[in-house]
mmCIF file of C-alpha atoms and ligand atoms in Angstrom:
data_model
loop_
_atom_site.group_PDB
_atom_site.id
_atom_site.type_symbol
_atom_site.label_atom_id
_atom_site.label_comp_id
_atom_site.label_asym_id
_atom_site.label_seq_id
_atom_site.Cartn_x
_atom_site.Cartn_y
_atom_site.Cartn_z
ATOM 1 C CA UNK A 19 39.123 -28.858 -10.825
ATOM 2 C CA UNK A 20 36.014 -26.755 -12.034
ATOM 3 C CA UNK A 21 33.686 -24.816 -10.714
ATOM 4 C CA UNK A 22 30.691 -27.461 -8.679
ATOM 5 C CA UNK A 23 26.750 -28.015 -10.518
ATOM 6 C CA UNK A 24 24.804 -26.403 -8.588
ATOM 7 C CA UNK A 25 21.145 -27.394 -10.187
ATOM 8 C CA UNK A 26 18.549 -25.048 -11.441
ATOM 9 C CA UNK A 27 15.514 -25.021 -8.208
ATOM 10 C CA UNK A 28 13.984 -25.857 -11.646
ATOM 11 C CA UNK A 29 14.947 -28.748 -11.953
ATOM 12 C CA UNK A 30 13.788 -30.943 -9.624
ATOM 13 C CA UNK A 31 9.755 -31.733 -9.696
ATOM 14 C CA UNK A 32 7.128 -29.993 -7.243
ATOM 15 C CA UNK A 33 4.314 -30.596 -5.762
ATOM 16 C CA UNK A 34 2.239 -27.591 -3.967
ATOM 17 C CA UNK A 35 -0.297 -29.379 -1.907
ATOM 18 C CA UNK A 36 -3.493 -28.298 -3.025
ATOM 19 C CA UNK A 37 -5.002 -27.866 1.404
ATOM 20 C CA UNK A 38 -3.920 -26.948 3.971
ATOM 21 C CA UNK A 39 -4.859 -30.572 5.668
ATOM 22 C CA UNK A 40 -2.985 -32.011 3.733
ATOM 23 C CA UNK A 41 0.204 -30.437 4.109
ATOM 24 C CA UNK A 42 0.006 -31.043 7.550
ATOM 25 C CA UNK A 43 -0.827 -34.496 6.829
ATOM 26 C CA UNK A 44 2.141 -34.771 4.683
ATOM 27 C CA UNK A 45 4.191 -33.588 7.046
ATOM 28 C CA UNK A 46 3.361 -35.699 9.763
ATOM 29 C CA UNK A 47 4.318 -38.666 7.422
ATOM 30 C CA UNK A 48 7.845 -37.024 7.554
ATOM 31 C CA UNK A 49 10.525 -39.933 10.194
ATOM 32 C CA UNK A 50 11.104 -37.228 11.778
ATOM 33 C CA UNK A 51 14.521 -38.229 13.715
ATOM 34 C CA UNK A 52 14.468 -34.420 16.279
ATOM 35 C CA UNK A 53 13.376 -31.000 15.939
ATOM 36 C CA UNK A 54 13.856 -29.777 12.434
ATOM 37 C CA UNK A 55 14.933 -25.580 13.181
ATOM 38 C CA UNK A 56 14.352 -24.540 10.038
ATOM 39 C CA UNK A 57 15.171 -20.481 9.863
ATOM 40 C CA UNK A 58 12.615 -17.400 7.465
ATOM 41 C CA UNK A 59 13.807 -14.079 6.483
ATOM 42 C CA UNK A 60 10.754 -12.406 6.319
ATOM 43 C CA UNK A 61 7.772 -10.768 7.293
ATOM 44 C CA UNK A 62 5.285 -11.374 5.041
ATOM 45 C CA UNK A 63 5.841 -14.809 5.764
ATOM 46 C CA UNK A 64 5.867 -14.419 9.386
ATOM 47 C CA UNK A 65 2.704 -12.803 9.388
ATOM 48 C CA UNK A 66 0.874 -15.630 8.037
ATOM 49 C CA UNK A 67 2.752 -18.929 10.440
ATOM 50 C CA UNK A 68 1.657 -16.012 13.319
ATOM 51 C CA UNK A 69 -1.839 -15.355 11.694
ATOM 52 C CA UNK A 70 -2.232 -19.134 10.724
ATOM 53 C CA UNK A 71 -1.394 -20.218 13.997
ATOM 54 C CA UNK A 72 0.744 -22.896 12.283
ATOM 55 C CA UNK A 73 3.636 -23.229 14.199
ATOM 56 C CA UNK A 74 0.869 -24.393 16.703
ATOM 57 C CA UNK A 75 -0.459 -27.014 13.520
ATOM 58 C CA UNK A 76 2.605 -28.533 13.057
ATOM 59 C CA UNK A 77 4.383 -31.445 15.065
ATOM 60 C CA UNK A 78 6.442 -30.762 17.862
ATOM 61 C CA UNK A 79 9.115 -31.661 16.002
ATOM 62 C CA UNK A 80 9.157 -29.018 13.966
ATOM 63 C CA UNK A 81 10.136 -25.404 14.803
ATOM 64 C CA UNK A 82 9.646 -22.369 12.510
ATOM 65 C CA UNK A 83 12.620 -19.388 13.224
ATOM 66 C CA UNK A 84 11.668 -15.979 12.452
ATOM 67 C CA UNK A 85 14.293 -14.650 11.323
ATOM 68 C CA UNK A 86 15.864 -11.383 10.033
ATOM 69 C CA UNK A 87 13.540 -10.225 7.649
ATOM 70 C CA UNK A 88 12.670 -6.549 9.467
ATOM 71 C CA UNK A 89 14.506 -4.638 7.968
ATOM 72 C CA UNK A 90 13.973 -1.799 10.586
ATOM 73 C CA UNK A 91 14.044 -4.363 13.690
ATOM 74 C CA UNK A 92 17.901 -4.195 12.742
ATOM 75 C CA UNK A 93 17.914 -0.543 11.500
ATOM 76 C CA UNK A 94 21.336 0.672 13.854
ATOM 77 C CA UNK A 95 19.840 4.227 16.304
ATOM 78 C CA UNK A 96 22.442 6.306 14.905
ATOM 79 C CA UNK A 97 20.405 6.354 11.381
ATOM 80 C CA UNK A 98 16.944 6.730 14.222
ATOM 81 C CA UNK A 99 19.018 9.200 16.100
ATOM 82 C CA UNK A 100 19.691 10.736 12.446
ATOM 83 C CA UNK A 101 16.186 11.252 11.084
ATOM 84 C CA UNK A 102 14.852 11.801 14.253
ATOM 85 C CA UNK A 103 17.368 15.083 14.715
ATOM 86 C CA UNK A 104 17.507 16.510 11.082
ATOM 87 C CA UNK A 105 13.219 16.585 11.698
ATOM 88 C CA UNK A 106 14.018 18.457 14.888
ATOM 89 C CA UNK A 107 16.895 21.063 13.928
ATOM 90 C CA UNK A 108 16.786 21.113 9.983
ATOM 91 C CA UNK A 109 13.893 22.449 8.189
ATOM 92 C CA UNK A 110 12.491 19.626 6.770
ATOM 93 C CA UNK A 111 10.293 17.813 6.563
ATOM 94 C CA UNK A 112 11.429 13.500 7.686
ATOM 95 C CA UNK A 113 8.878 11.375 5.584
ATOM 96 C CA UNK A 114 9.092 7.772 6.795
ATOM 97 C CA UNK A 115 7.535 4.091 6.687
ATOM 98 C CA UNK A 116 5.101 2.554 9.435
ATOM 99 C CA UNK A 117 7.356 1.306 10.718
ATOM 100 C CA UNK A 118 10.220 3.187 11.034
ATOM 101 C CA UNK A 119 7.431 5.636 12.957
ATOM 102 C CA UNK A 120 7.597 3.467 16.470
ATOM 103 C CA UNK A 121 11.128 2.592 16.616
ATOM 104 C CA UNK A 122 12.213 3.432 20.276
ATOM 105 C CA UNK A 123 15.974 5.411 20.805
ATOM 106 C CA UNK A 124 17.287 4.144 23.805
ATOM 107 C CA UNK A 125 20.430 7.497 24.155
ATOM 108 C CA UNK A 126 22.096 4.872 27.452
ATOM 109 C CA UNK A 127 19.978 7.175 30.156
ATOM 110 C CA UNK A 128 16.785 5.972 30.681
ATOM 111 C CA UNK A 129 15.328 7.720 28.197
ATOM 112 C CA UNK A 130 14.432 7.037 24.981
ATOM 113 C CA UNK A 131 12.504 8.853 22.322
ATOM 114 C CA UNK A 132 11.466 8.307 18.708
ATOM 115 C CA UNK A 133 10.127 9.927 15.272
ATOM 116 C CA UNK A 134 5.926 9.781 16.364
ATOM 117 C CA UNK A 135 7.570 11.411 19.719
ATOM 118 C CA UNK A 136 9.570 14.199 17.337
ATOM 119 C CA UNK A 137 6.125 13.612 15.654
ATOM 120 C CA UNK A 138 3.891 14.424 18.428
ATOM 121 C CA UNK A 139 7.439 17.480 20.022
ATOM 122 C CA UNK A 140 6.580 18.643 16.833
ATOM 123 C CA UNK A 141 8.732 17.835 13.677
ATOM 124 C CA UNK A 142 6.870 17.898 10.458
ATOM 125 C CA UNK A 143 7.026 14.415 10.328
ATOM 126 C CA UNK A 144 4.567 12.536 7.817
ATOM 127 C CA UNK A 145 4.141 8.353 6.247
ATOM 128 C CA UNK A 146 4.908 7.818 3.191
ATOM 129 C CA UNK A 147 3.834 3.895 2.458
ATOM 130 C CA UNK A 148 6.397 3.466 -0.391
ATOM 131 C CA UNK A 149 8.288 4.694 -2.500
ATOM 132 C CA UNK A 150 5.866 5.864 -4.692
ATOM 133 C CA UNK A 151 4.654 8.150 -2.366
ATOM 134 C CA UNK A 152 7.504 9.938 -0.880
ATOM 135 C CA UNK A 153 8.257 11.216 -4.490
ATOM 136 C CA UNK A 154 4.132 12.562 -4.423
ATOM 137 C CA UNK A 155 4.013 14.249 -1.331
ATOM 138 C CA UNK A 156 7.512 16.043 -2.326
ATOM 139 C CA UNK A 157 5.856 17.126 -6.195
ATOM 140 C CA UNK A 158 3.050 18.124 -4.243
ATOM 141 C CA UNK A 159 4.920 20.515 -2.474
ATOM 142 C CA UNK A 160 7.929 21.796 -4.560
ATOM 143 C CA UNK A 161 9.226 24.068 -1.767
ATOM 144 C CA UNK A 162 9.412 21.770 1.556
ATOM 145 C CA UNK A 163 12.517 19.912 1.931
ATOM 146 C CA UNK A 164 11.516 16.866 2.505
ATOM 147 C CA UNK A 165 13.590 13.455 3.843
ATOM 148 C CA UNK A 166 12.577 10.060 2.864
ATOM 149 C CA UNK A 167 13.969 7.996 5.914
ATOM 150 C CA UNK A 168 13.750 4.125 4.544
ATOM 151 C CA UNK A 169 14.683 0.607 5.592
ATOM 152 C CA UNK A 170 14.159 -2.493 3.587
ATOM 153 C CA UNK A 171 15.068 -5.949 1.763
ATOM 154 C CA UNK A 172 16.364 -6.294 -2.057
ATOM 155 C CA UNK A 173 12.553 -5.184 -2.720
ATOM 156 C CA UNK A 174 12.198 -1.703 -2.011
ATOM 157 C CA UNK A 175 15.127 -0.957 -3.211
ATOM 158 C CA UNK A 176 15.084 -2.326 -6.551
ATOM 159 C CA UNK A 177 11.776 -0.107 -7.120
ATOM 160 C CA UNK A 178 13.508 3.315 -4.923
ATOM 161 C CA UNK A 179 16.121 2.858 -7.496
ATOM 162 C CA UNK A 180 14.106 2.370 -10.689
ATOM 163 C CA UNK A 181 13.629 6.155 -9.453
ATOM 164 C CA UNK A 182 16.572 7.288 -9.138
ATOM 165 C CA UNK A 183 17.863 6.761 -11.903
ATOM 166 C CA UNK A 184 14.814 8.838 -13.476
ATOM 167 C CA UNK A 185 15.701 11.256 -11.234
ATOM 168 C CA UNK A 186 13.911 12.002 -8.001
ATOM 169 C CA UNK A 187 12.269 15.781 -7.696
ATOM 170 C CA UNK A 188 15.412 18.422 -6.180
ATOM 171 C CA UNK A 189 13.282 18.973 -3.124
ATOM 172 C CA UNK A 190 13.965 15.322 -2.241
ATOM 173 C CA UNK A 191 16.542 13.403 -0.527
ATOM 174 C CA UNK A 192 16.906 9.190 1.492
ATOM 175 C CA UNK A 193 18.347 8.910 4.101
ATOM 176 C CA UNK A 194 18.766 4.901 3.622
ATOM 177 C CA UNK A 195 18.337 1.388 6.010
ATOM 178 C CA UNK A 196 19.272 -0.628 3.076
ATOM 179 C CA UNK A 197 20.444 -4.197 4.083
ATOM 180 C CA UNK A 198 21.413 -7.289 2.944
ATOM 181 C CA UNK A 199 19.798 -10.754 4.124
ATOM 182 C CA UNK A 200 22.852 -13.260 3.046
ATOM 183 C CA UNK A 201 25.598 -12.365 3.908
ATOM 184 C CA UNK A 202 23.927 -12.046 7.988
ATOM 185 C CA UNK A 203 22.734 -15.690 7.229
ATOM 186 C CA UNK A 204 26.643 -17.291 6.694
ATOM 187 C CA UNK A 205 27.936 -15.652 8.988
ATOM 188 C CA UNK A 206 25.039 -17.187 10.955
ATOM 189 C CA UNK A 207 25.431 -21.255 9.606
ATOM 190 C CA UNK A 208 29.503 -20.880 9.559
ATOM 191 C CA UNK A 209 28.684 -19.605 13.235
ATOM 192 C CA UNK A 210 26.773 -22.441 13.683
ATOM 193 C CA UNK A 211 24.801 -19.802 16.308
ATOM 194 C CA UNK A 212 21.358 -20.676 15.583
ATOM 195 C CA UNK A 213 21.581 -24.281 15.461
ATOM 196 C CA UNK A 214 19.490 -23.864 11.483
ATOM 197 C CA UNK A 215 18.670 -26.786 9.221
ATOM 198 C CA UNK A 216 16.299 -25.940 7.045
ATOM 199 C CA UNK A 217 16.102 -22.223 4.917
ATOM 200 C CA UNK A 218 12.568 -20.718 3.771
ATOM 201 C CA UNK A 219 13.965 -18.133 1.749
ATOM 202 C CA UNK A 220 11.300 -15.564 0.911
ATOM 203 C CA UNK A 221 9.957 -15.764 -2.786
ATOM 204 C CA UNK A 222 9.461 -11.652 -3.495
ATOM 205 C CA UNK A 223 12.945 -10.780 -2.303
ATOM 206 C CA UNK A 224 14.268 -14.150 -4.403
ATOM 207 C CA UNK A 225 12.306 -13.223 -7.571
ATOM 208 C CA UNK A 226 14.664 -9.882 -7.828
ATOM 209 C CA UNK A 227 17.621 -12.186 -6.726
ATOM 210 C CA UNK A 228 17.799 -14.954 -7.702
ATOM 211 C CA UNK A 229 18.676 -17.863 -6.059
ATOM 212 C CA UNK A 230 22.319 -18.590 -7.259
ATOM 213 C CA UNK A 231 23.433 -17.444 -3.732
ATOM 214 C CA UNK A 232 21.266 -19.008 -1.384
ATOM 215 C CA UNK A 233 21.894 -22.328 -4.183
ATOM 216 C CA UNK A 234 26.560 -21.548 -2.961
ATOM 217 C CA UNK A 235 24.805 -21.386 0.570
ATOM 218 C CA UNK A 236 22.862 -24.215 0.239
ATOM 219 C CA UNK A 237 25.585 -26.542 -0.718
ATOM 220 C CA UNK A 238 28.083 -24.587 1.493
ATOM 221 C CA UNK A 239 26.781 -25.099 4.413
ATOM 222 C CA UNK A 240 24.616 -28.369 4.001
ATOM 223 C CA UNK A 241 21.788 -26.930 4.341
ATOM 224 C CA UNK A 242 18.451 -27.688 2.085
ATOM 225 C CA UNK A 243 16.266 -24.109 1.520
ATOM 226 C CA UNK A 244 13.164 -23.666 -0.462
ATOM 227 C CA UNK A 245 11.829 -20.830 -2.397
ATOM 228 C CA UNK A 246 8.460 -20.164 -0.888
ATOM 229 C CA UNK A 247 5.346 -17.936 -2.235
ATOM 230 C CA UNK A 248 2.177 -16.403 0.681
ATOM 231 C CA UNK A 249 -0.296 -18.206 1.202
ATOM 232 C CA UNK A 250 -0.772 -21.393 4.263
ATOM 233 C CA UNK A 251 -0.952 -23.979 2.293
ATOM 234 C CA UNK A 252 1.908 -22.352 -0.160
ATOM 235 C CA UNK A 253 3.741 -22.013 3.396
ATOM 236 C CA UNK A 254 2.936 -26.202 4.237
ATOM 237 C CA UNK A 255 4.594 -26.824 1.320
ATOM 238 C CA UNK A 256 7.160 -25.492 1.177
ATOM 239 C CA UNK A 257 7.407 -26.720 4.716
ATOM 240 C CA UNK A 258 7.495 -30.354 3.817
ATOM 241 C CA UNK A 259 9.447 -30.616 0.813
ATOM 242 C CA UNK A 260 12.334 -28.795 3.255
ATOM 243 C CA UNK A 261 11.673 -31.565 4.905
ATOM 244 C CA UNK A 262 11.685 -34.236 2.813
ATOM 245 C CA UNK A 263 15.475 -33.461 0.992
ATOM 246 C CA UNK A 264 15.867 -33.230 5.176
ATOM 247 C CA UNK A 265 14.904 -36.050 5.582
ATOM 248 C CA UNK A 266 16.621 -37.752 2.638
ATOM 249 C CA UNK A 267 19.762 -36.381 3.691
ATOM 250 C CA UNK A 268 19.162 -33.430 0.173
ATOM 251 C CA UNK A 269 20.830 -30.883 -0.399
ATOM 252 C CA UNK A 270 19.107 -27.998 -2.700
ATOM 253 C CA UNK A 271 16.946 -25.608 -3.199
ATOM 254 C CA UNK A 272 13.346 -26.099 -4.310
ATOM 255 C CA UNK A 273 11.143 -23.452 -5.140
ATOM 256 C CA UNK A 274 7.457 -22.812 -5.284
ATOM 257 C CA UNK A 275 7.160 -19.479 -6.258
ATOM 258 C CA UNK A 276 7.869 -20.451 -9.995
ATOM 259 C CA UNK A 277 6.789 -18.254 -12.401
ATOM 260 C CA UNK A 278 8.586 -15.119 -11.237
ATOM 261 C CA UNK A 279 12.047 -16.901 -8.730
ATOM 262 C CA UNK A 280 14.528 -17.351 -11.595
ATOM 263 C CA UNK A 281 17.989 -18.458 -10.562
ATOM 264 C CA UNK A 282 19.490 -15.563 -12.441
ATOM 265 C CA UNK A 283 16.597 -12.820 -10.743
ATOM 266 C CA UNK A 284 15.034 -10.234 -12.340
ATOM 267 C CA UNK A 285 18.311 -9.012 -15.132
ATOM 268 C CA UNK A 286 16.235 -5.192 -15.351
ATOM 269 C CA UNK A 287 15.915 -4.593 -10.775
ATOM 270 C CA UNK A 288 19.669 -6.331 -10.041
ATOM 271 C CA UNK A 289 20.984 -3.944 -12.785
ATOM 272 C CA UNK A 290 19.068 -0.474 -11.711
ATOM 273 C CA UNK A 291 20.486 -1.859 -7.438
ATOM 274 C CA UNK A 292 23.763 -2.381 -8.718
ATOM 275 C CA UNK A 293 24.238 0.999 -11.164
ATOM 276 C CA UNK A 294 22.738 3.016 -8.011
ATOM 277 C CA UNK A 295 23.926 1.666 -4.987
ATOM 278 C CA UNK A 296 27.043 -0.021 -3.263
ATOM 279 C CA UNK A 297 27.273 -2.920 -1.038
ATOM 280 C CA UNK A 298 29.474 -1.652 2.071
ATOM 281 C CA UNK A 299 29.892 -2.773 5.781
ATOM 282 C CA UNK A 300 26.920 -2.552 7.454
ATOM 283 C CA UNK A 301 25.524 -2.054 11.100
ATOM 284 C CA UNK A 302 22.993 -4.503 12.387
ATOM 285 C CA UNK A 303 21.343 -3.054 15.727
ATOM 286 C CA UNK A 304 22.558 -5.534 18.229
ATOM 287 C CA UNK A 305 25.418 -6.686 16.543
ATOM 288 C CA UNK A 306 27.432 -4.127 15.329
ATOM 289 C CA UNK A 307 28.644 -4.632 11.546
ATOM 290 C CA UNK A 308 28.575 -7.603 8.685
ATOM 291 C CA UNK A 309 30.486 -6.937 6.014
ATOM 292 C CA UNK A 310 28.767 -6.483 1.989
ATOM 293 C CA UNK A 311 25.597 -6.230 4.636
ATOM 294 C CA UNK A 312 24.203 -2.311 3.420
ATOM 295 C CA UNK A 313 22.954 -1.238 0.351
ATOM 296 C CA UNK A 314 25.290 2.846 0.303
ATOM 297 C CA UNK A 315 24.430 4.888 -2.473
ATOM 298 C CA UNK A 316 27.169 5.502 -5.097
ATOM 299 C CA UNK A 317 28.712 8.624 -5.266
ATOM 300 C CA UNK A 318 27.026 9.657 -8.980
ATOM 301 C CA UNK A 319 23.947 10.131 -6.832
ATOM 302 C CA UNK A 320 24.979 12.127 -3.659
ATOM 303 C CA UNK A 321 22.808 14.996 -5.128
ATOM 304 C CA UNK A 322 20.195 12.299 -3.758
ATOM 305 C CA UNK A 323 21.478 11.469 -0.856
ATOM 306 C CA UNK A 324 20.714 13.279 2.761
ATOM 307 C CA UNK A 325 23.705 11.929 4.237
ATOM 308 C CA UNK A 326 25.756 14.595 1.382
ATOM 309 C CA UNK A 327 22.479 16.858 1.604
ATOM 310 C CA UNK A 328 22.577 17.852 5.566
ATOM 311 C CA UNK A 329 25.665 18.624 8.377
ATOM 312 C CA UNK A 330 25.360 14.551 10.208
ATOM 313 C CA UNK A 331 24.552 14.059 13.439
ATOM 314 C CA UNK A 332 25.281 10.210 14.672
ATOM 315 C CA UNK A 333 27.892 10.815 16.063
ATOM 316 C CA UNK A 334 25.931 12.295 18.981
ATOM 317 C CA UNK A 335 25.284 8.655 19.636
ATOM 318 C CA UNK A 336 28.703 7.491 20.135
ATOM 319 C CA UNK A 337 29.882 5.310 22.125
ATOM 320 C CA UNK A 338 26.396 3.891 23.448
ATOM 321 C CA UNK A 339 25.334 3.453 19.557
ATOM 322 C CA UNK A 340 23.729 0.373 18.233
ATOM 323 C CA UNK A 341 22.333 -1.577 21.565
ATOM 324 C CA UNK A 342 19.161 -2.472 22.195
ATOM 325 C CA UNK A 343 17.361 -1.123 25.085
ATOM 326 C CA UNK A 344 18.094 -1.993 28.771
ATOM 327 C CA UNK A 345 17.150 -5.729 28.583
ATOM 328 C CA UNK A 346 15.528 -6.490 24.766
ATOM 329 C CA UNK A 347 16.265 -9.157 23.953
ATOM 330 C CA UNK A 348 15.974 -8.006 19.833
ATOM 331 C CA UNK A 349 19.174 -9.536 19.216
ATOM 332 C CA UNK A 350 19.107 -11.801 19.836
ATOM 333 C CA UNK A 351 15.057 -12.695 17.861
ATOM 334 C CA UNK A 352 16.002 -10.780 14.968
ATOM 335 C CA UNK A 353 19.035 -14.018 14.255
ATOM 336 C CA UNK A 354 16.021 -16.083 15.148
ATOM 337 C CA UNK A 355 18.698 -17.160 17.877
ATOM 338 C CA UNK A 356 16.034 -16.471 20.348
ATOM 339 C CA UNK A 357 12.286 -16.603 20.570
ATOM 340 C CA UNK A 358 10.520 -13.663 21.672
ATOM 341 C CA UNK A 359 8.481 -15.951 23.677
ATOM 342 C CA UNK A 360 11.690 -15.882 25.877
ATOM 343 C CA UNK A 361 12.083 -12.224 26.576
ATOM 344 C CA UNK A 362 11.013 -12.193 30.229
ATOM 345 C CA UNK A 363 10.108 -7.813 28.764
ATOM 346 C CA UNK A 364 7.170 -9.953 26.285
ATOM 347 C CA UNK A 365 3.870 -8.821 26.341
ATOM 348 C CA UNK A 366 4.665 -7.560 30.147
ATOM 349 C CA UNK A 367 6.915 -4.398 30.274
ATOM 350 C CA UNK A 368 6.672 -4.126 26.534
ATOM 351 C CA UNK A 369 3.775 -4.662 24.195
ATOM 352 C CA UNK A 370 1.966 -3.341 20.922
ATOM 353 C CA UNK A 371 0.664 -0.572 22.151
ATOM 354 C CA UNK A 372 3.568 0.517 24.727
ATOM 355 C CA UNK A 373 6.845 -1.274 22.503
ATOM 356 C CA UNK A 374 10.310 -1.474 24.299
ATOM 357 C CA UNK A 375 12.435 -2.316 21.894
ATOM 358 C CA UNK A 376 12.336 -2.568 17.478
ATOM 359 C CA UNK A 377 11.119 -5.519 17.133
ATOM 360 C CA UNK A 378 6.937 -4.473 18.928
ATOM 361 C CA UNK A 379 7.453 -1.434 18.127
ATOM 362 C CA UNK A 380 7.616 -2.355 14.282
ATOM 363 C CA UNK A 381 4.621 -4.169 12.055
ATOM 364 C CA UNK A 382 6.880 -6.815 10.293
ATOM 365 C CA UNK A 383 8.499 -7.615 13.904
ATOM 366 C CA UNK A 384 8.922 -11.029 15.420
ATOM 367 C CA UNK A 385 8.113 -10.336 18.608
ATOM 368 C CA UNK A 386 4.669 -7.550 17.006
ATOM 369 C CA UNK A 387 3.898 -10.927 14.628
ATOM 370 C CA UNK A 388 3.981 -12.925 17.270
ATOM 371 C CA UNK A 389 1.917 -11.085 20.517
ATOM 372 C CA UNK A 390 -0.658 -13.774 20.284
ATOM 373 C CA UNK A 391 0.799 -17.033 19.568
HETATM 374 FE FE1 SF4 B 9 12.721 -6.833 22.278
HETATM 375 FE FE2 SF4 B 9 9.978 -6.712 23.310
HETATM 376 FE FE3 SF4 B 9 10.931 -8.157 22.325
HETATM 377 FE FE4 SF4 B 9 11.287 -8.602 24.739
HETATM 378 S S1 SF4 B 9 9.526 -8.050 23.843
HETATM 379 S S2 SF4 B 9 12.945 -8.787 22.497
HETATM 380 S S3 SF4 B 9 11.558 -5.211 24.567
HETATM 381 S S4 SF4 B 9 10.775 -6.262 21.722
#
């Protein structure tokens, strides 16, 4: 028997509607029999959906579910603990992206800490908003040992891989929480835990990875999917397209991020990712380990790996490691199993000013983004 044919996303005609009103009217005209749950996987798309109040504008049968689109929200406690310990116990500067700074650590005894707390108590913790900034900061102080603590998906990891291949400054190493989301989504669809009907795929990430694996998932689990961009009209057009598929009983991956997304992805970026990282089982905070979801630096690049350069303090957290603060529903929120509003702490004990859980502490987290929903 031959291999099943998965058509290219470019094989189908697409209609990018020119404005929001036209898209909403087209969506309202669809014969939607019941609630359709569409999972999105990207913090940037969730930000546009939330800021534009798209959920309120859509018909009530269309449910936009925020999925695992924020790497910071699912960064394991053990990695946060490791970064805090390095900043406090080693003569190093910890460089960190904004969205990791306030991530709370629950130690099982009620005490909660973050890198921001460590900074306030005197540790040298500084914000580096992109890999290139971390390199520039390390170059500016060559006598100071620096660790770049970073969490992200392929869009962040591909440029990081390129910089590792070119060679980082001697005084810079990386503490990495890099994640690949496809195996996690496959697990969710297989278990049918989230009751998801369709997928809204991130244009920027698909531009790196391509759409082949999504085409397979879409076909295997009979879920229509669409690659979307980063404007309200584009996302609404994408929602319309995937709903059309759903109504017609069709299953494929449509592409509304044309010109940037090809089925095979970006060959150079994929090659760099592959040369620098290997995929291993990865812990998702509150969920446990999922095979093939963590990017780990290959041994060839040990010299840039903070885990090889410094002591490992993660075991101090065991056996409590991996959980969420008591009462926090972030693990369910991050997977799209529950909306932020279902958490009793949402905007009560957990606010942007005083975040209790990671989905509120990160500005890409679902609870933070939906605080005005
Ligand atoms: Fe966790 Fe706060 Fe979100 Fe509740 S509102 S799930 S405590 S981050």
